[in-house]
mmCIF file of C-alpha atoms in Angstrom:
data_model
loop_
_atom_site.group_PDB
_atom_site.id
_atom_site.type_symbol
_atom_site.label_atom_id
_atom_site.label_comp_id
_atom_site.label_asym_id
_atom_site.label_seq_id
_atom_site.Cartn_x
_atom_site.Cartn_y
_atom_site.Cartn_z
ATOM 1 C CA UNK F 1 1.398 -12.487 -12.361
ATOM 2 C CA UNK F 2 -1.582 -10.260 -13.189
ATOM 3 C CA UNK F 3 0.202 -7.249 -13.020
ATOM 4 C CA UNK F 4 -1.871 -4.459 -14.381
ATOM 5 C CA UNK F 5 0.290 -1.472 -15.837
ATOM 6 C CA UNK F 6 -2.319 0.738 -16.936
ATOM 7 C CA UNK F 7 0.234 2.342 -19.862
ATOM 8 C CA UNK F 8 -1.441 2.361 -23.413
ATOM 9 C CA UNK F 9 0.527 1.751 -25.970
ATOM 10 C CA UNK F 10 0.177 5.410 -27.625
ATOM 11 C CA UNK F 11 1.246 6.296 -24.022
ATOM 12 C CA UNK F 12 4.197 4.112 -24.060
ATOM 13 C CA UNK F 13 5.669 5.387 -27.871
ATOM 14 C CA UNK F 14 5.354 9.404 -26.625
ATOM 15 C CA UNK F 15 7.688 7.996 -23.971
ATOM 16 C CA UNK F 16 10.955 9.766 -24.699
ATOM 17 C CA UNK F 17 13.647 7.747 -23.054
ATOM 18 C CA UNK F 18 16.281 8.839 -25.775
ATOM 19 C CA UNK F 19 19.422 6.847 -25.825
ATOM 20 C CA UNK F 20 18.656 3.962 -23.190
ATOM 21 C CA UNK F 21 15.162 3.633 -24.502
ATOM 22 C CA UNK F 22 16.562 3.513 -28.210
ATOM 23 C CA UNK F 23 19.061 0.557 -27.275
ATOM 24 C CA UNK F 24 15.960 -1.234 -25.421
ATOM 25 C CA UNK F 25 13.681 -0.958 -28.144
ATOM 26 C CA UNK F 26 16.457 -2.316 -31.027
ATOM 27 C CA UNK F 27 17.331 -4.772 -28.657
ATOM 28 C CA UNK F 28 13.515 -6.380 -28.626
ATOM 29 C CA UNK F 29 13.519 -5.546 -32.669
ATOM 30 C CA UNK F 30 16.718 -7.178 -32.776
ATOM 31 C CA UNK F 31 15.661 -10.350 -30.888
ATOM 32 C CA UNK F 32 12.275 -10.748 -32.627
ATOM 33 C CA UNK F 33 13.751 -10.267 -35.843
ATOM 34 C CA UNK F 34 16.181 -13.055 -34.905
ATOM 35 C CA UNK F 35 13.398 -15.383 -33.488
ATOM 36 C CA UNK F 36 11.512 -15.487 -36.554
ATOM 37 C CA UNK F 37 14.559 -15.786 -39.031
ATOM 38 C CA UNK F 38 16.102 -18.350 -37.260
ATOM 39 C CA UNK F 39 12.546 -20.400 -36.714
ATOM 40 C CA UNK F 40 11.418 -20.160 -40.156
ATOM 41 C CA UNK F 41 14.990 -21.145 -41.148
ATOM 42 C CA UNK F 42 15.328 -24.140 -39.298
ATOM 43 C CA UNK F 43 11.542 -25.292 -40.528
ATOM 44 C CA UNK F 44 12.506 -24.462 -43.758
ATOM 45 C CA UNK F 45 15.570 -26.531 -43.516
ATOM 46 C CA UNK F 46 13.336 -29.485 -42.509
ATOM 47 C CA UNK F 47 10.885 -29.336 -44.800
ATOM 48 C CA UNK F 48 12.901 -28.780 -47.571
ATOM 49 C CA UNK F 49 11.785 -29.219 -51.155
ATOM 50 C CA UNK F 50 10.186 -26.458 -53.344
ATOM 51 C CA UNK F 51 9.161 -24.410 -50.362
ATOM 52 C CA UNK F 52 11.857 -25.168 -48.221
ATOM 53 C CA UNK F 53 14.265 -23.823 -50.690
ATOM 54 C CA UNK F 54 11.994 -20.637 -51.335
ATOM 55 C CA UNK F 55 12.248 -19.541 -47.701
ATOM 56 C CA UNK F 56 16.003 -20.274 -47.698
ATOM 57 C CA UNK F 57 16.757 -18.282 -50.833
ATOM 58 C CA UNK F 58 15.100 -15.198 -48.834
ATOM 59 C CA UNK F 59 18.193 -15.505 -47.129
ATOM 60 C CA UNK F 60 20.365 -14.516 -50.178
ATOM 61 C CA UNK F 61 18.984 -11.193 -50.642
ATOM 62 C CA UNK F 62 21.095 -8.647 -50.214
ATOM 63 C CA UNK F 63 18.692 -6.014 -48.372
ATOM 64 C CA UNK F 64 17.510 -8.939 -46.066
ATOM 65 C CA UNK F 65 21.130 -9.732 -44.913
ATOM 66 C CA UNK F 66 21.627 -6.108 -44.258
ATOM 67 C CA UNK F 67 18.217 -5.815 -41.836
ATOM 68 C CA UNK F 68 19.186 -9.632 -40.645
ATOM 69 C CA UNK F 69 22.855 -8.570 -39.799
ATOM 70 C CA UNK F 70 21.722 -5.060 -37.938
ATOM 71 C CA UNK F 71 19.540 -7.603 -35.749
ATOM 72 C CA UNK F 72 22.310 -10.040 -35.006
ATOM 73 C CA UNK F 73 25.140 -7.630 -34.189
ATOM 74 C CA UNK F 74 23.353 -5.086 -32.337
ATOM 75 C CA UNK F 75 21.266 -7.671 -30.177
ATOM 76 C CA UNK F 76 24.886 -9.132 -29.741
ATOM 77 C CA UNK F 77 26.874 -5.917 -28.647
ATOM 78 C CA UNK F 78 23.815 -4.466 -26.654
ATOM 79 C CA UNK F 79 23.436 -8.280 -24.665
ATOM 80 C CA UNK F 80 27.229 -7.832 -24.097
ATOM 81 C CA UNK F 81 26.815 -4.309 -22.590
ATOM 82 C CA UNK F 82 23.615 -5.597 -20.778
ATOM 83 C CA UNK F 83 25.588 -8.804 -19.351
ATOM 84 C CA UNK F 84 28.674 -7.360 -18.009
ATOM 85 C CA UNK F 85 26.747 -4.331 -16.601
ATOM 86 C CA UNK F 86 24.175 -6.751 -14.817
ATOM 87 C CA UNK F 87 26.978 -8.943 -13.656
ATOM 88 C CA UNK F 88 29.325 -6.276 -12.398
ATOM 89 C CA UNK F 89 26.867 -3.912 -11.009
ATOM 90 C CA UNK F 90 29.485 -1.424 -9.450
ATOM 91 C CA UNK F 91 29.835 -0.708 -13.347
ATOM 92 C CA UNK F 92 26.261 0.543 -13.608
ATOM 93 C CA UNK F 93 27.185 4.608 -12.671
ATOM 94 C CA UNK F 94 28.877 4.026 -15.963
ATOM 95 C CA UNK F 95 26.139 2.962 -18.159
ATOM 96 C CA UNK F 96 25.606 6.096 -20.584
ATOM 97 C CA UNK F 97 29.420 6.020 -21.363
ATOM 98 C CA UNK F 98 29.260 2.003 -21.665
ATOM 99 C CA UNK F 99 26.387 3.057 -24.538
ATOM 100 C CA UNK F 100 28.871 5.476 -26.098
ATOM 101 C CA UNK F 101 31.360 2.712 -26.382
ATOM 102 C CA UNK F 102 28.807 0.231 -27.623
ATOM 103 C CA UNK F 103 28.024 2.619 -30.332
ATOM 104 C CA UNK F 104 31.418 2.722 -31.054
ATOM 105 C CA UNK F 105 32.015 -1.117 -31.424
ATOM 106 C CA UNK F 106 28.727 -1.311 -33.376
ATOM 107 C CA UNK F 107 29.201 1.545 -36.133
ATOM 108 C CA UNK F 108 31.930 0.659 -37.566
ATOM 109 C CA UNK F 109 31.840 -3.345 -37.605
ATOM 110 C CA UNK F 110 28.062 -2.798 -38.814
ATOM 111 C CA UNK F 111 29.414 -0.567 -41.664
ATOM 112 C CA UNK F 112 31.938 -2.653 -42.370
ATOM 113 C CA UNK F 113 29.429 -5.462 -43.193
ATOM 114 C CA UNK F 114 27.143 -3.497 -45.181
ATOM 115 C CA UNK F 115 29.978 -2.487 -47.288
ATOM 116 C CA UNK F 116 30.631 -6.202 -47.780
ATOM 117 C CA UNK F 117 27.143 -7.193 -48.560
ATOM 118 C CA UNK F 118 26.686 -4.561 -51.017
ATOM 119 C CA UNK F 119 29.910 -5.357 -52.613
ATOM 120 C CA UNK F 120 28.641 -8.855 -52.771
ATOM 121 C CA UNK F 121 25.670 -8.125 -54.233
ATOM 122 C CA UNK F 122 26.732 -6.048 -57.281
ATOM 123 C CA UNK F 123 28.867 -9.168 -58.131
ATOM 124 C CA UNK F 124 31.961 -8.245 -57.483
ATOM 125 C CA UNK X 1 26.968 14.823 -14.481
ATOM 126 C CA UNK X 2 26.576 13.695 -11.333
ATOM 127 C CA UNK X 3 26.480 9.811 -11.124
ATOM 128 C CA UNK X 4 24.586 8.040 -8.365
ATOM 129 C CA UNK X 5 25.667 5.139 -6.654
ATOM 130 C CA UNK X 6 23.420 1.853 -7.650
ATOM 131 C CA UNK X 7 21.676 0.592 -5.114
ATOM 132 C CA UNK X 8 21.943 -3.020 -4.931
ATOM 133 C CA UNK X 9 20.952 -5.592 -2.132
ATOM 134 C CA UNK X 10 22.871 -8.599 -1.300
ATOM 135 C CA UNK X 11 21.929 -12.015 -3.157
ATOM 136 C CA UNK X 12 20.203 -13.249 0.886
ATOM 137 C CA UNK X 13 17.942 -10.444 0.884
ATOM 138 C CA UNK X 14 16.676 -10.577 -2.651
ATOM 139 C CA UNK X 15 15.829 -14.448 -2.738
ATOM 140 C CA UNK X 16 16.444 -16.567 -5.629
ATOM 141 C CA UNK X 17 13.326 -17.553 -7.453
ATOM 142 C CA UNK X 18 13.010 -19.237 -10.790
ATOM 143 C CA UNK X 19 12.376 -16.097 -12.587
ATOM 144 C CA UNK X 20 15.679 -14.957 -10.583
ATOM 145 C CA UNK X 21 17.520 -18.206 -12.639
ATOM 146 C CA UNK X 22 16.301 -17.252 -15.879
ATOM 147 C CA UNK X 23 17.207 -13.836 -15.625
ATOM 148 C CA UNK X 24 20.802 -15.035 -14.494
ATOM 149 C CA UNK X 25 20.448 -17.679 -17.324
ATOM 150 C CA UNK X 26 19.975 -15.313 -20.300
ATOM 151 C CA UNK X 27 23.153 -13.158 -19.121
ATOM 152 C CA UNK X 28 25.324 -16.299 -18.747
ATOM 153 C CA UNK X 29 23.795 -17.880 -22.040
ATOM 154 C CA UNK X 30 24.831 -14.413 -23.646
ATOM 155 C CA UNK X 31 27.970 -15.491 -22.833
ATOM 156 C CA UNK X 32 28.132 -18.773 -23.697
ATOM 157 C CA UNK X 33 27.204 -18.155 -27.028
ATOM 158 C CA UNK X 34 29.818 -15.428 -27.498
ATOM 159 C CA UNK X 35 32.246 -18.748 -26.397
ATOM 160 C CA UNK X 36 30.602 -21.090 -29.111
ATOM 161 C CA UNK X 37 30.948 -18.397 -31.790
ATOM 162 C CA UNK X 38 34.538 -17.589 -30.969
ATOM 163 C CA UNK X 39 35.069 -21.337 -30.941
ATOM 164 C CA UNK X 40 33.756 -22.113 -34.585
ATOM 165 C CA UNK X 41 35.332 -19.330 -35.911
ATOM 166 C CA UNK X 42 38.648 -20.196 -34.779
ATOM 167 C CA UNK X 43 38.158 -23.899 -35.705
ATOM 168 C CA UNK X 44 37.240 -22.817 -39.463
ATOM 169 C CA UNK X 45 40.462 -20.851 -39.191
ATOM 170 C CA UNK X 46 42.533 -23.746 -38.145
ATOM 171 C CA UNK X 47 40.565 -25.877 -40.979
ATOM 172 C CA UNK X 48 41.748 -23.883 -43.609
ATOM 173 C CA UNK X 49 39.204 -20.763 -44.031
ATOM 174 C CA UNK X 50 41.177 -18.378 -44.717
ATOM 175 C CA UNK X 51 42.307 -19.567 -48.262
ATOM 176 C CA UNK X 52 38.914 -21.626 -49.146
ATOM 177 C CA UNK X 53 35.779 -19.457 -48.148
ATOM 178 C CA UNK X 54 35.115 -15.590 -48.375
ATOM 179 C CA UNK X 55 34.399 -13.855 -44.935
ATOM 180 C CA UNK X 56 30.489 -14.329 -45.172
ATOM 181 C CA UNK X 57 31.243 -18.021 -45.344
ATOM 182 C CA UNK X 58 33.138 -17.875 -42.678
ATOM 183 C CA UNK X 59 30.613 -15.900 -40.368
ATOM 184 C CA UNK X 60 27.601 -18.283 -41.508
ATOM 185 C CA UNK X 61 29.806 -21.324 -40.042
ATOM 186 C CA UNK X 62 30.676 -19.356 -37.096
ATOM 187 C CA UNK X 63 27.119 -18.550 -36.097
ATOM 188 C CA UNK X 64 26.249 -22.096 -37.081
ATOM 189 C CA UNK X 65 28.794 -24.827 -37.136
ATOM 190 C CA UNK X 66 26.706 -27.043 -39.662
ATOM 191 C CA UNK X 67 28.376 -28.477 -42.559
ATOM 192 C CA UNK X 68 25.465 -27.388 -45.078
ATOM 193 C CA UNK X 69 26.912 -23.809 -44.157
ATOM 194 C CA UNK X 70 30.161 -24.807 -45.895
ATOM 195 C CA UNK X 71 28.862 -26.526 -48.853
ATOM 196 C CA UNK X 72 28.886 -23.601 -51.577
ATOM 197 C CA UNK X 73 32.351 -22.881 -50.677
ATOM 198 C CA UNK X 74 35.662 -23.570 -52.207
ATOM 199 C CA UNK X 75 36.409 -26.055 -49.160
ATOM 200 C CA UNK X 76 38.003 -29.399 -51.175
ATOM 201 C CA UNK X 77 37.118 -32.182 -48.222
ATOM 202 C CA UNK X 78 34.082 -31.719 -45.984
ATOM 203 C CA UNK X 79 35.406 -34.431 -43.878
ATOM 204 C CA UNK X 80 36.688 -32.368 -40.766
ATOM 205 C CA UNK X 81 33.889 -30.086 -40.866
ATOM 206 C CA UNK X 82 31.236 -33.109 -40.786
ATOM 207 C CA UNK X 83 32.622 -34.458 -37.613
ATOM 208 C CA UNK X 84 30.632 -35.231 -34.843
ATOM 209 C CA UNK X 85 32.662 -32.800 -32.739
ATOM 210 C CA UNK X 86 31.491 -29.862 -34.826
ATOM 211 C CA UNK X 87 27.970 -31.522 -34.560
ATOM 212 C CA UNK X 88 27.929 -31.888 -30.935
ATOM 213 C CA UNK X 89 29.247 -27.811 -30.835
ATOM 214 C CA UNK X 90 26.553 -26.827 -33.297
ATOM 215 C CA UNK X 91 23.804 -28.797 -30.813
ATOM 216 C CA UNK X 92 24.932 -27.096 -28.070
ATOM 217 C CA UNK X 93 24.727 -23.661 -29.436
ATOM 218 C CA UNK X 94 21.478 -24.628 -30.913
ATOM 219 C CA UNK X 95 19.921 -25.863 -27.610
ATOM 220 C CA UNK X 96 21.484 -22.631 -25.413
ATOM 221 C CA UNK X 97 19.973 -20.340 -28.514
ATOM 222 C CA UNK X 98 16.662 -21.632 -28.402
ATOM 223 C CA UNK X 99 16.452 -21.421 -25.087
ATOM 224 C CA UNK X 100 17.549 -17.802 -24.666
ATOM 225 C CA UNK X 101 15.446 -17.066 -27.408
ATOM 226 C CA UNK X 102 12.225 -18.295 -26.498
ATOM 227 C CA UNK X 103 12.781 -16.809 -22.786
ATOM 228 C CA UNK X 104 13.053 -13.601 -24.355
ATOM 229 C CA UNK X 105 10.010 -14.536 -26.522
ATOM 230 C CA UNK X 106 8.280 -14.895 -22.991
ATOM 231 C CA UNK X 107 9.587 -11.438 -21.645
ATOM 232 C CA UNK X 108 8.334 -9.702 -24.397
ATOM 233 C CA UNK X 109 4.607 -11.532 -24.283
ATOM 234 C CA UNK X 110 4.376 -10.609 -20.439
ATOM 235 C CA UNK X 111 4.543 -6.939 -21.327
ATOM 236 C CA UNK X 112 1.431 -7.349 -23.176
ATOM 237 C CA UNK X 113 -0.494 -10.283 -22.124
ATOM 238 C CA UNK X 114 -1.356 -9.351 -18.012
ATOM 239 C CA UNK X 115 -3.899 -12.074 -17.016
ATOM 240 C CA UNK X 116 -2.756 -14.883 -15.024
ATOM 241 C CA UNK X 117 -4.307 -17.410 -17.566
ATOM 242 C CA UNK X 118 -2.716 -15.644 -20.568
ATOM 243 C CA UNK X 119 0.373 -15.750 -18.932
ATOM 244 C CA UNK X 120 0.442 -19.588 -18.126
ATOM 245 C CA UNK X 121 -0.685 -20.593 -21.799
ATOM 246 C CA UNK X 122 2.350 -18.327 -22.789
ATOM 247 C CA UNK X 123 4.624 -20.385 -20.592
ATOM 248 C CA UNK X 124 2.867 -23.736 -21.588
ATOM 249 C CA UNK X 125 3.574 -22.996 -25.295
ATOM 250 C CA UNK X 126 7.002 -21.646 -24.612
ATOM 251 C CA UNK X 127 7.621 -24.938 -23.429
ATOM 252 C CA UNK X 128 6.305 -26.836 -26.458
ATOM 253 C CA UNK X 129 8.415 -24.693 -28.571
ATOM 254 C CA UNK X 130 11.307 -25.046 -26.773
ATOM 255 C CA UNK X 131 10.971 -28.909 -27.167
ATOM 256 C CA UNK X 132 9.781 -29.029 -30.755
ATOM 257 C CA UNK X 133 12.268 -26.662 -31.937
ATOM 258 C CA UNK X 134 15.191 -28.398 -30.202
ATOM 259 C CA UNK X 135 14.277 -31.688 -31.811
ATOM 260 C CA UNK X 136 13.901 -30.515 -35.075
ATOM 261 C CA UNK X 137 17.269 -28.686 -35.204
ATOM 262 C CA UNK X 138 19.067 -31.791 -33.465
ATOM 263 C CA UNK X 139 17.549 -33.906 -36.206
ATOM 264 C CA UNK X 140 19.062 -31.470 -38.768
ATOM 265 C CA UNK X 141 22.024 -31.005 -37.214
ATOM 266 C CA UNK X 142 22.835 -34.848 -36.931
ATOM 267 C CA UNK X 143 21.333 -36.479 -39.906
ATOM 268 C CA UNK X 144 20.464 -33.452 -42.382
#
């Protein structure tokens, strides 16, 4: 408790951690995005009425769905990689390869989902 | 590329405190959420989702098996979807996801809030958030 890191935000942004840093940042963004959306969704359903209906109607928007599904899917797949590597630490020496597998799983599923969302938004 | 062998201490030398328990909980709850989502997905397919729901509707049900997520589909009879079994599954998923999510927020907050008083405040706020959001969620799932 009370640990000082003495690293400013600007220094943090200049840190070039490449692939692992990217997954770390996206995992945080995805987690924060889900926390905000799901909290809003639960509260809106609880409040109901015009306000709740308006907040929940944002969820129908295609662009919002594309962003939200990125958060959910990336957080889920990256979280599974973290879980597997952490629960079986012997696999940690293959973490670079695990990240390639992660992107190989993420990109086709996310691409398919974006295709489906766009097709639904266009009304087909 | 030379692979470096990871160093890890045995559990007896690492100690087992609350932070370690929550670290473990984060990973195990992730696996549990995968199990819950698969369960809801298989359940939806058994209850006839293949012919009566779109892919997006099935995924919406899988991420939270709440009958409200089935209202806008072609499912003729909501009976099996509204059963207490699915409400219990939904509440289980809700409780695990709330605890996992709020703990994640605490981990992020700890990177920016470093004073002992600030961290204590974050912890009390997180406990209050878990309790309030769990109660609201249970209310919506069971009575909504």
